[in-house]
Amino acid sequence: MNDYPGIISLFIACLEIVFFINLLIFSEKNSENKLIIFIIVLLFSYQIMEFIMCYFKNYSHLLVYFSFSIITFLPPFVLYLVLKIKKVQSKLALLIFLPAILLLFYYIFVITGFEITACNILFAAYEMPLGDLYGVVYYSPIIISIYLLSKMVLNPIYKEKKTNLLIMLWGLLLTFIPVALIIAMFPFLIDYVESFFCKAASLIAITLTIYAIRNSSKVSEDENE
């Protein structure tokens, strides 16, 4: 299992590159889809960082901090996408990034607290300062996104986007719930939770790619007919 540490991360990164290329070619370049493309880039960047660290056994505190910085912005960007779909125009929506920014700023001063404690073919185990607080900052936007999408699916105002919203909602649910259940049943795996989630987030990449390809003015017109 340790002959090729991080190789699954490389495989997932390659898949996400394929999604990225498909979105560049086939998706309409509206504001929602551009944001989805950026989220796919975040997911790819984390996976390639984990592969580099594990495969080449480069456990630099700086590299671990950098990989965490990348993936820490995934949940607020997903929430920002949901707010954009809801047509929330207030600039106050940008405040959803503030907890992540403040936490990452603090982490600069305790960067030596970032460590990879184990790497295998599937996952990496991490240690970091204020792990419980990080969990709250990381998972809160995901839970809020699931809640908002659930409400939107049931709201007739979003009838035209219902199928797309369901695709996105299931992507988040199938990513978040299994990881949460695994950690609840096997709490000794808590050090692997970030790596677990980011592997599972390939489902988010898939569903967001489907959403973006379907998310065009032409599809909306067809569904209205």
Coordinates of N, CA and C in Angstrom, one line a residue:
M1 N 0.8 -1.2 0.0 CA 0.0 0.0 0.0 C 0.9 1.3 0.0
N2 N 2.1 1.2 0.4 CA 3.0 2.3 0.5 C 4.0 2.5 -0.6
D3 N 3.9 1.6 -1.6 CA 4.8 1.6 -2.7 C 4.6 2.9 -3.6
Y4 N 3.4 3.3 -3.7 CA 3.0 4.4 -4.5 C 2.2 5.5 -3.8
P5 N 2.7 6.0 -2.7 CA 1.9 7.0 -1.9 C 1.5 8.2 -2.7
G6 N 0.2 8.5 -2.6 CA -0.3 9.7 -3.2 C -0.8 9.5 -4.7
I7 N -0.7 8.2 -5.2 CA -1.0 8.0 -6.6 C -2.5 8.2 -6.9
I8 N -3.3 7.9 -5.9 CA -4.8 8.1 -6.1 C -5.0 9.6 -6.3
S9 N -4.3 10.4 -5.5 CA -4.4 11.9 -5.7 C -4.1 12.3 -7.1
L10 N -3.0 11.7 -7.7 CA -2.6 12.0 -9.0 C -3.7 11.6 -10.0
F11 N -4.3 10.4 -9.8 CA -5.4 10.0 -10.7 C -6.6 10.9 -10.6
I12 N -7.0 11.3 -9.4 CA -8.1 12.3 -9.3 C -7.8 13.6 -9.9
A13 N -6.5 14.1 -9.7 CA -6.1 15.3 -10.3 C -6.2 15.3 -11.9
C14 N -5.9 14.1 -12.4 CA -6.0 13.9 -13.9 C -7.5 14.0 -14.3
L15 N -8.4 13.4 -13.5 CA -9.8 13.4 -13.9 C -10.3 14.9 -13.8
E16 N -9.8 15.6 -12.8 CA -10.3 17.0 -12.7 C -9.7 17.9 -13.8
I17 N -8.6 17.6 -14.3 CA -8.1 18.3 -15.5 C -9.0 18.0 -16.7
V18 N -9.4 16.8 -16.8 CA -10.3 16.4 -17.9 C -11.6 17.3 -17.8
F19 N -12.2 17.3 -16.5 CA -13.4 18.1 -16.3 C -13.1 19.6 -16.7
F20 N -12.0 20.1 -16.2 CA -11.6 21.5 -16.5 C -11.6 21.8 -18.0
I21 N -10.9 20.9 -18.8 CA -10.8 21.1 -20.2 C -12.2 21.0 -20.9
N22 N -13.0 20.1 -20.4 CA -14.4 20.0 -21.0 C -15.2 21.2 -20.7
L23 N -15.0 21.8 -19.5 CA -15.8 23.0 -19.2 C -15.3 24.2 -20.0
L24 N -14.0 24.2 -20.3 CA -13.5 25.3 -21.1 C -14.0 25.2 -22.6
I25 N -14.2 24.0 -23.0 CA -14.7 23.8 -24.4 C -16.2 23.8 -24.5
F26 N -16.9 23.2 -23.6 CA -18.3 22.9 -23.8 C -19.3 23.8 -23.0
S27 N -18.8 24.4 -21.9 CA -19.7 25.1 -21.1 C -19.9 26.6 -21.6
E28 N -21.0 27.1 -21.3 CA -21.3 28.5 -21.6 C -20.5 29.3 -20.5
K29 N -19.8 30.4 -21.0 CA -19.0 31.1 -20.0 C -19.7 32.2 -19.3
N30 N -20.8 31.8 -18.6 CA -21.5 32.8 -17.7 C -20.8 32.8 -16.3
S31 N -21.3 33.7 -15.5 CA -20.6 34.0 -14.2 C -20.6 32.7 -13.3
E32 N -21.7 32.0 -13.3 CA -21.8 30.8 -12.5 C -20.8 29.7 -13.0
N33 N -20.8 29.5 -14.3 CA -19.8 28.5 -14.8 C -18.4 28.9 -14.6
K34 N -18.1 30.2 -14.7 CA -16.7 30.6 -14.5 C -16.3 30.3 -13.0
L35 N -17.2 30.5 -12.1 CA -16.9 30.2 -10.7 C -16.8 28.6 -10.5
I36 N -17.5 27.9 -11.2 CA -17.4 26.4 -11.1 C -16.0 26.0 -11.7
I37 N -15.6 26.6 -12.8 CA -14.3 26.3 -13.3 C -13.2 26.6 -12.3
F38 N -13.3 27.7 -11.6 CA -12.4 28.0 -10.5 C -12.4 27.0 -9.4
I39 N -13.6 26.5 -9.0 CA -13.7 25.5 -8.0 C -13.0 24.2 -8.4
I40 N -13.2 23.8 -9.7 CA -12.5 22.6 -10.2 C -11.0 22.8 -10.1
V41 N -10.5 24.0 -10.4 CA -9.0 24.3 -10.3 C -8.6 24.2 -8.9
L42 N -9.4 24.6 -7.9 CA -9.0 24.5 -6.5 C -8.8 23.0 -6.1
L43 N -9.8 22.2 -6.6 CA -9.8 20.7 -6.3 C -8.6 20.1 -6.9
F44 N -8.3 20.4 -8.2 CA -7.1 19.9 -8.8 C -5.9 20.3 -8.1
S45 N -5.8 21.5 -7.7 CA -4.5 22.0 -7.1 C -4.2 21.3 -5.8
Y46 N -5.3 21.0 -5.0 CA -5.1 20.3 -3.8 C -4.6 18.9 -4.1
Q47 N -5.2 18.2 -5.0 CA -4.8 16.8 -5.3 C -3.4 16.7 -5.8
I48 N -3.0 17.7 -6.6 CA -1.6 17.6 -7.2 C -0.6 17.9 -6.1
M49 N -1.0 18.8 -5.1 CA -0.1 19.1 -4.0 C 0.0 17.9 -3.1
E50 N -1.1 17.2 -2.8 CA -1.0 16.0 -2.0 C -0.1 14.9 -2.6
F51 N -0.3 14.8 -3.9 CA 0.5 13.8 -4.7 C 2.0 14.2 -4.6
I52 N 2.3 15.4 -4.8 CA 3.8 15.8 -4.7 C 4.3 15.6 -3.3
M53 N 3.6 16.0 -2.3 CA 4.1 15.8 -0.9 C 4.3 14.3 -0.6
C54 N 3.3 13.5 -0.9 CA 3.3 12.1 -0.5 C 4.3 11.3 -1.4
Y55 N 4.2 11.5 -2.7 CA 5.0 10.6 -3.6 C 6.5 10.9 -3.5
F56 N 6.8 12.2 -3.4 CA 8.2 12.6 -3.3 C 8.7 12.8 -1.8
K57 N 7.8 12.5 -0.9 CA 8.1 12.5 0.5 C 8.6 13.9 1.0
N58 N 8.0 14.9 0.4 CA 8.4 16.3 0.8 C 7.3 16.8 1.7
Y59 N 7.6 16.7 3.0 CA 6.7 17.0 4.0 C 6.9 18.4 4.6
S60 N 7.4 19.3 3.8 CA 7.7 20.7 4.2 C 6.4 21.3 4.9
H61 N 6.7 22.0 6.0 CA 5.6 22.7 6.7 C 4.9 23.7 5.7
L62 N 5.7 24.4 4.9 CA 5.2 25.4 4.0 C 4.3 24.7 2.9
L63 N 4.7 23.6 2.4 CA 3.9 22.9 1.4 C 2.6 22.4 2.0
V64 N 2.6 21.9 3.2 CA 1.4 21.5 3.9 C 0.5 22.7 4.1
Y65 N 1.0 23.8 4.6 CA 0.2 25.0 4.8 C -0.4 25.5 3.5
F66 N 0.4 25.4 2.4 CA -0.1 25.9 1.1 C -1.2 25.0 0.6
S67 N -1.1 23.7 0.8 CA -2.2 22.8 0.4 C -3.4 23.1 1.2
F68 N -3.3 23.3 2.5 CA -4.4 23.6 3.3 C -5.1 25.0 2.9
S69 N -4.2 25.9 2.5 CA -4.7 27.2 2.1 C -5.6 27.1 0.8
I70 N -5.2 26.2 -0.1 CA -5.9 26.0 -1.3 C -7.3 25.4 -1.0
I71 N -7.3 24.3 -0.2 CA -8.6 23.6 0.0 C -9.5 24.3 1.0
T72 N -8.9 25.1 1.9 CA -9.7 25.9 2.8 C -10.8 26.8 2.2
F73 N -10.4 27.2 0.9 CA -11.3 28.1 0.2 C -12.4 27.4 -0.6
L74 N -12.3 26.0 -0.6 CA -13.4 25.3 -1.4 C -14.8 25.5 -0.8
P75 N -15.0 25.3 0.5 CA -16.4 25.5 1.0 C -16.9 26.9 0.8
P76 N -16.2 27.9 1.2 CA -16.8 29.3 0.9 C -17.1 29.6 -0.5
F77 N -16.2 29.0 -1.4 CA -16.5 29.3 -2.9 C -17.7 28.5 -3.3
V78 N -18.0 27.3 -2.8 CA -19.2 26.6 -3.1 C -20.4 27.3 -2.6
L79 N -20.3 27.9 -1.3 CA -21.4 28.7 -0.8 C -21.6 29.9 -1.6
Y80 N -20.5 30.5 -2.0 CA -20.6 31.8 -2.8 C -21.3 31.4 -4.2
L81 N -21.1 30.3 -4.7 CA -21.7 29.8 -5.9 C -23.2 29.7 -5.7
V82 N -23.6 29.1 -4.6 CA -25.0 28.9 -4.2 C -25.7 30.3 -4.1
L83 N -25.0 31.2 -3.4 CA -25.6 32.6 -3.3 C -25.7 33.3 -4.6
K84 N -24.7 33.0 -5.5 CA -24.8 33.6 -6.8 C -26.0 33.1 -7.6
I85 N -26.3 31.8 -7.4 CA -27.4 31.2 -8.1 C -28.7 31.8 -7.5
K86 N -28.7 32.1 -6.2 CA -29.9 32.7 -5.6 C -30.0 34.2 -5.9
K87 N -29.0 34.7 -6.7 CA -29.1 36.1 -7.1 C -28.9 37.1 -5.9
V88 N -28.1 36.6 -4.9 CA -27.8 37.5 -3.8 C -26.7 38.5 -4.3
Q89 N -27.1 39.8 -4.3 CA -26.3 40.8 -4.9 C -25.4 41.6 -3.9
S90 N -25.8 41.4 -2.6 CA -25.1 42.2 -1.5 C -23.6 41.8 -1.5
K91 N -22.8 42.9 -1.4 CA -21.3 42.7 -1.2 C -21.0 42.0 0.1
L92 N -21.9 42.0 1.0 CA -21.7 41.4 2.3 C -21.5 39.9 2.2
A93 N -22.0 39.3 1.0 CA -21.8 37.9 0.8 C -20.3 37.5 0.8
L94 N -19.5 38.5 0.5 CA -18.0 38.2 0.5 C -17.5 37.9 1.9
L95 N -18.3 38.3 2.9 CA -17.9 38.0 4.3 C -17.8 36.5 4.6
I96 N -18.3 35.7 3.8 CA -18.2 34.2 4.0 C -16.8 33.8 3.9
F97 N -15.9 34.6 3.2 CA -14.5 34.2 3.1 C -13.7 34.6 4.3
L98 N -14.3 35.5 5.1 CA -13.5 36.1 6.2 C -13.0 35.1 7.2
P99 N -13.8 34.1 7.7 CA -13.3 33.2 8.7 C -12.0 32.4 8.1
A100 N -12.1 32.0 6.9 CA -11.0 31.2 6.3 C -9.8 32.1 6.2
I101 N -9.9 33.4 5.8 CA -8.8 34.3 5.6 C -8.1 34.5 7.0
L102 N -9.0 34.8 8.0 CA -8.4 35.1 9.4 C -7.7 33.9 9.9
L103 N -8.3 32.7 9.7 CA -7.6 31.5 10.2 C -6.3 31.2 9.5
L104 N -6.3 31.4 8.2 CA -5.0 31.2 7.5 C -4.0 32.2 7.8
F105 N -4.4 33.4 8.1 CA -3.5 34.5 8.5 C -2.8 34.1 9.9
Y106 N -3.7 33.6 10.8 CA -3.1 33.1 12.1 C -2.1 32.0 11.9
Y107 N -2.5 31.1 11.0 CA -1.6 29.9 10.7 C -0.2 30.3 10.2
I108 N -0.1 31.4 9.6 CA 1.2 31.8 9.2 C 2.2 31.9 10.3
F109 N 1.7 32.3 11.5 CA 2.6 32.4 12.7 C 2.9 31.1 13.4
V110 N 2.1 30.1 13.0 CA 2.3 28.7 13.7 C 2.5 27.7 12.6
I111 N 3.2 28.1 11.5 CA 3.3 27.2 10.3 C 4.0 25.9 10.6
T112 N 4.8 25.9 11.6 CA 5.5 24.6 12.0 C 4.6 23.6 12.6
G113 N 3.4 24.0 12.9 CA 2.4 23.1 13.4 C 1.7 22.2 12.4
F114 N 2.0 22.5 11.1 CA 1.4 21.8 10.0 C 2.3 20.6 9.7
E115 N 1.8 19.4 9.7 CA 2.6 18.2 9.5 C 1.8 17.2 8.8
I116 N 2.5 16.4 7.9 CA 1.9 15.1 7.4 C 2.5 14.0 8.2
T117 N 1.6 13.3 8.9 CA 2.1 12.2 9.8 C 2.0 10.9 9.1
A118 N 1.3 10.7 8.0 CA 1.3 9.4 7.3 C 0.8 9.7 5.9
C119 N 1.4 8.9 5.0 CA 1.0 8.9 3.6 C 0.9 7.5 3.1
N120 N -0.2 7.2 2.4 CA -0.3 5.9 1.7 C -0.9 6.1 0.3
I121 N -1.2 5.0 -0.4 CA -1.7 5.1 -1.8 C -3.0 5.8 -1.8
L122 N -3.8 5.8 -0.7 CA -5.1 6.4 -0.8 C -5.2 7.8 -0.1
F123 N -4.6 7.9 1.1 CA -4.9 9.2 1.8 C -3.6 9.6 2.5
A124 N -3.7 10.9 3.0 CA -2.6 11.5 3.8 C -3.3 11.9 5.2
A125 N -2.5 11.7 6.2 CA -2.9 12.1 7.6 C -2.2 13.4 7.9
Y126 N -3.0 14.4 8.5 CA -2.4 15.7 8.8 C -2.6 16.0 10.3
E127 N -1.7 16.8 10.8 CA -1.8 17.5 12.0 C -1.7 19.0 11.8
M128 N -2.6 19.8 12.5 CA -2.5 21.2 12.3 C -2.9 21.9 13.6
P129 N -2.6 23.1 13.8 CA -3.1 23.9 15.0 C -4.6 24.1 14.9
L130 N -5.2 24.2 16.1 CA -6.6 24.5 16.2 C -7.5 23.7 15.2
G131 N -7.2 22.3 15.3 CA -8.0 21.4 14.4 C -9.5 21.5 14.5
D132 N -10.0 21.6 15.7 CA -11.4 21.7 15.9 C -12.0 22.9 15.3
L133 N -11.3 24.1 15.6 CA -11.8 25.3 15.0 C -11.8 25.3 13.5
Y134 N -10.7 24.7 12.9 CA -10.6 24.6 11.5 C -11.8 23.8 10.9
G135 N -12.2 22.7 11.6 CA -13.3 21.9 11.2 C -14.6 22.7 11.1
V136 N -14.8 23.6 12.1 CA -16.0 24.4 12.2 C -16.0 25.4 11.0
V137 N -14.8 26.0 10.8 CA -14.7 27.0 9.7 C -14.8 26.3 8.3
Y138 N -14.3 25.0 8.2 CA -14.4 24.3 6.9 C -15.7 23.8 6.6
Y139 N -16.4 23.2 7.6 CA -17.6 22.5 7.3 C -18.9 23.3 7.3
S140 N -18.8 24.5 8.1 CA -20.0 25.3 8.2 C -20.5 25.8 6.8
P141 N -19.7 26.3 5.9 CA -20.2 26.7 4.6 C -20.8 25.6 3.8
I142 N -20.3 24.3 4.0 CA -20.9 23.2 3.3 C -22.3 22.9 3.8
I143 N -22.4 22.9 5.1 CA -23.8 22.6 5.7 C -24.8 23.7 5.3
I144 N -24.3 25.0 5.3 CA -25.2 26.1 4.9 C -25.6 25.9 3.4
S145 N -24.6 25.5 2.6 CA -24.9 25.3 1.1 C -25.9 24.2 0.9
I146 N -25.8 23.1 1.7 CA -26.8 22.0 1.6 C -28.2 22.5 2.0
Y147 N -28.2 23.3 3.1 CA -29.5 23.8 3.5 C -30.1 24.7 2.5
L148 N -29.3 25.6 2.0 CA -29.9 26.6 1.0 C -30.3 25.9 -0.3
L149 N -29.5 24.9 -0.8 CA -29.9 24.2 -2.0 C -31.2 23.4 -1.8
S150 N -31.4 22.8 -0.6 CA -32.6 22.1 -0.3 C -33.8 23.0 -0.3
K151 N -33.7 24.2 0.2 CA -34.8 25.1 0.2 C -35.1 25.6 -1.2
M152 N -34.0 25.8 -2.0 CA -34.2 26.3 -3.4 C -34.9 25.2 -4.3
V153 N -34.5 23.9 -4.1 CA -35.1 22.9 -4.8 C -36.6 22.8 -4.6
L154 N -37.1 23.2 -3.4 CA -38.5 23.1 -3.1 C -39.2 24.4 -3.4
N155 N -38.5 25.4 -3.8 CA -39.0 26.7 -4.1 C -39.4 26.8 -5.6
P156 N -40.7 27.1 -5.9 CA -41.1 27.1 -7.4 C -40.4 28.3 -8.1
I157 N -39.8 29.2 -7.4 CA -39.1 30.3 -8.1 C -37.9 29.7 -9.0
Y158 N -37.3 28.6 -8.5 CA -36.2 28.0 -9.1 C -36.6 26.8 -10.0
K159 N -37.8 26.8 -10.4 CA -38.3 25.7 -11.2 C -37.5 25.4 -12.4
E160 N -37.0 26.4 -13.1 CA -36.2 26.2 -14.3 C -34.9 25.5 -14.0
K161 N -34.3 25.8 -12.8 CA -33.0 25.2 -12.4 C -33.1 24.0 -11.5
K162 N -34.3 23.5 -11.3 CA -34.5 22.5 -10.3 C -33.6 21.2 -10.6
T163 N -33.5 20.8 -11.8 CA -32.7 19.6 -12.1 C -31.2 19.9 -11.8
N164 N -30.8 21.1 -12.2 CA -29.4 21.4 -12.0 C -29.1 21.5 -10.5
L165 N -30.1 22.1 -9.7 CA -29.9 22.3 -8.3 C -29.8 20.9 -7.6
L166 N -30.7 20.0 -8.1 CA -30.7 18.7 -7.5 C -29.3 18.0 -7.7
I167 N -28.8 18.1 -8.9 CA -27.5 17.6 -9.3 C -26.4 18.1 -8.3
M168 N -26.4 19.4 -8.1 CA -25.4 20.0 -7.2 C -25.7 19.5 -5.7
L169 N -26.9 19.5 -5.3 CA -27.3 19.1 -4.0 C -26.8 17.7 -3.7
W170 N -27.1 16.7 -4.6 CA -26.7 15.3 -4.4 C -25.2 15.2 -4.4
G171 N -24.5 16.0 -5.2 CA -23.0 16.0 -5.1 C -22.5 16.3 -3.8
L172 N -23.1 17.4 -3.1 CA -22.6 17.8 -1.8 C -23.0 16.7 -0.8
L173 N -24.2 16.2 -0.9 CA -24.7 15.2 0.1 C -23.9 13.9 0.0
L174 N -23.6 13.4 -1.2 CA -22.8 12.2 -1.4 C -21.4 12.4 -1.0
T175 N -20.9 13.6 -1.0 CA -19.5 13.9 -0.5 C -19.5 14.0 1.0
F176 N -20.4 14.8 1.5 CA -20.3 15.1 2.9 C -20.7 14.0 3.9
I177 N -21.9 13.4 3.6 CA -22.5 12.5 4.6 C -21.7 11.2 4.8
P178 N -21.2 10.6 3.7 CA -20.4 9.4 3.9 C -19.1 9.6 4.7
V179 N -18.4 10.8 4.4 CA -17.2 11.1 5.2 C -17.6 11.4 6.7
A180 N -18.6 12.1 6.9 CA -19.1 12.3 8.3 C -19.4 11.0 9.0
L181 N -20.1 10.1 8.3 CA -20.4 8.8 9.0 C -19.2 8.0 9.3
I182 N -18.2 8.0 8.3 CA -17.0 7.2 8.5 C -16.2 7.7 9.7
I183 N -16.1 9.1 9.8 CA -15.4 9.7 11.0 C -16.1 9.4 12.3
A184 N -17.5 9.5 12.2 CA -18.2 9.2 13.4 C -18.1 7.8 13.9
M185 N -18.0 6.8 13.0 CA -17.9 5.4 13.4 C -16.4 5.0 13.7
F186 N -15.5 5.7 13.0 CA -14.1 5.4 13.3 C -13.3 6.7 13.6
P187 N -13.5 7.2 14.8 CA -12.9 8.5 15.2 C -11.4 8.5 15.1
F188 N -10.7 7.4 15.1 CA -9.3 7.4 15.0 C -8.8 7.8 13.7
L189 N -9.7 7.9 12.7 CA -9.4 8.3 11.3 C -9.5 9.8 11.2
I190 N -9.7 10.6 12.3 CA -9.9 12.0 12.2 C -8.7 12.7 11.5
D191 N -7.5 12.2 11.7 CA -6.4 12.9 11.1 C -6.4 12.8 9.5
Y192 N -7.2 11.9 9.0 CA -7.3 11.7 7.6 C -8.5 12.5 7.0
V193 N -9.3 13.2 7.8 CA -10.6 13.7 7.4 C -10.4 14.6 6.2
E194 N -9.4 15.5 6.2 CA -9.3 16.4 5.0 C -9.0 15.7 3.8
S195 N -8.1 14.7 3.9 CA -7.8 13.9 2.7 C -9.0 13.1 2.2
F196 N -9.7 12.5 3.2 CA -11.0 11.8 2.9 C -11.9 12.7 2.1
F197 N -12.2 13.8 2.7 CA -13.1 14.7 2.1 C -12.7 15.2 0.7
C198 N -11.5 15.5 0.5 CA -11.0 16.0 -0.8 C -11.1 14.9 -1.9
K199 N -10.9 13.6 -1.5 CA -11.1 12.5 -2.4 C -12.5 12.4 -2.8
A200 N -13.4 12.5 -1.7 CA -14.8 12.4 -2.0 C -15.3 13.6 -2.8
A201 N -14.6 14.7 -2.6 CA -15.1 15.9 -3.4 C -14.9 15.8 -4.9
S202 N -14.3 14.7 -5.3 CA -14.3 14.4 -6.8 C -15.8 14.3 -7.3
L203 N -16.7 13.9 -6.4 CA -18.1 13.8 -6.7 C -18.7 15.2 -6.9
I204 N -18.2 16.2 -6.1 CA -18.6 17.6 -6.3 C -18.1 18.1 -7.7
A205 N -16.8 17.7 -8.0 CA -16.3 18.1 -9.3 C -17.1 17.5 -10.4
I206 N -17.6 16.3 -10.3 CA -18.4 15.6 -11.4 C -19.7 16.4 -11.5
T207 N -20.4 16.5 -10.3 CA -21.8 17.1 -10.4 C -21.7 18.6 -10.8
L208 N -20.7 19.3 -10.4 CA -20.6 20.7 -10.8 C -20.3 20.8 -12.3
T209 N -19.5 19.9 -12.8 CA -19.2 19.8 -14.3 C -20.5 19.6 -15.0
I210 N -21.3 18.7 -14.6 CA -22.6 18.4 -15.2 C -23.5 19.6 -15.1
Y211 N -23.5 20.3 -13.9 CA -24.3 21.5 -13.8 C -23.9 22.5 -14.8
A212 N -22.6 22.8 -14.9 CA -22.1 23.8 -15.8 C -22.4 23.6 -17.2
I213 N -22.2 22.3 -17.7 CA -22.5 22.0 -19.1 C -24.0 22.2 -19.4
R214 N -24.8 21.9 -18.4 CA -26.3 22.1 -18.6 C -26.7 23.5 -18.4
N215 N -25.9 24.3 -17.7 CA -26.2 25.6 -17.3 C -26.0 26.6 -18.4
S216 N -26.9 26.7 -19.3 CA -26.7 27.6 -20.5 C -28.1 28.2 -20.8
S217 N -28.1 29.3 -21.4 CA -29.3 30.0 -21.8 C -30.2 29.1 -22.7
K218 N -29.5 28.3 -23.6 CA -30.3 27.4 -24.5 C -31.0 26.3 -23.7
V219 N -30.3 25.7 -22.7 CA -31.0 24.7 -21.9 C -32.2 25.3 -21.2
S220 N -32.0 26.5 -20.6 CA -33.1 27.1 -19.9 C -34.3 27.4 -20.8
E221 N -34.0 27.8 -22.1 CA -35.1 28.0 -23.1 C -35.8 26.7 -23.4
D222 N -35.0 25.6 -23.5 CA -35.6 24.3 -23.9 C -36.5 23.8 -22.7
E223 N -36.1 24.0 -21.5 CA -36.9 23.5 -20.4 C -38.1 24.4 -20.2
N224 N -38.2 25.6 -20.7 CA -39.4 26.4 -20.6 C -40.4 26.1 -21.6
E225 N -40.0 25.4 -22.7 CA -40.9 25.1 -23.8 C -41.9 24.0 -23.4

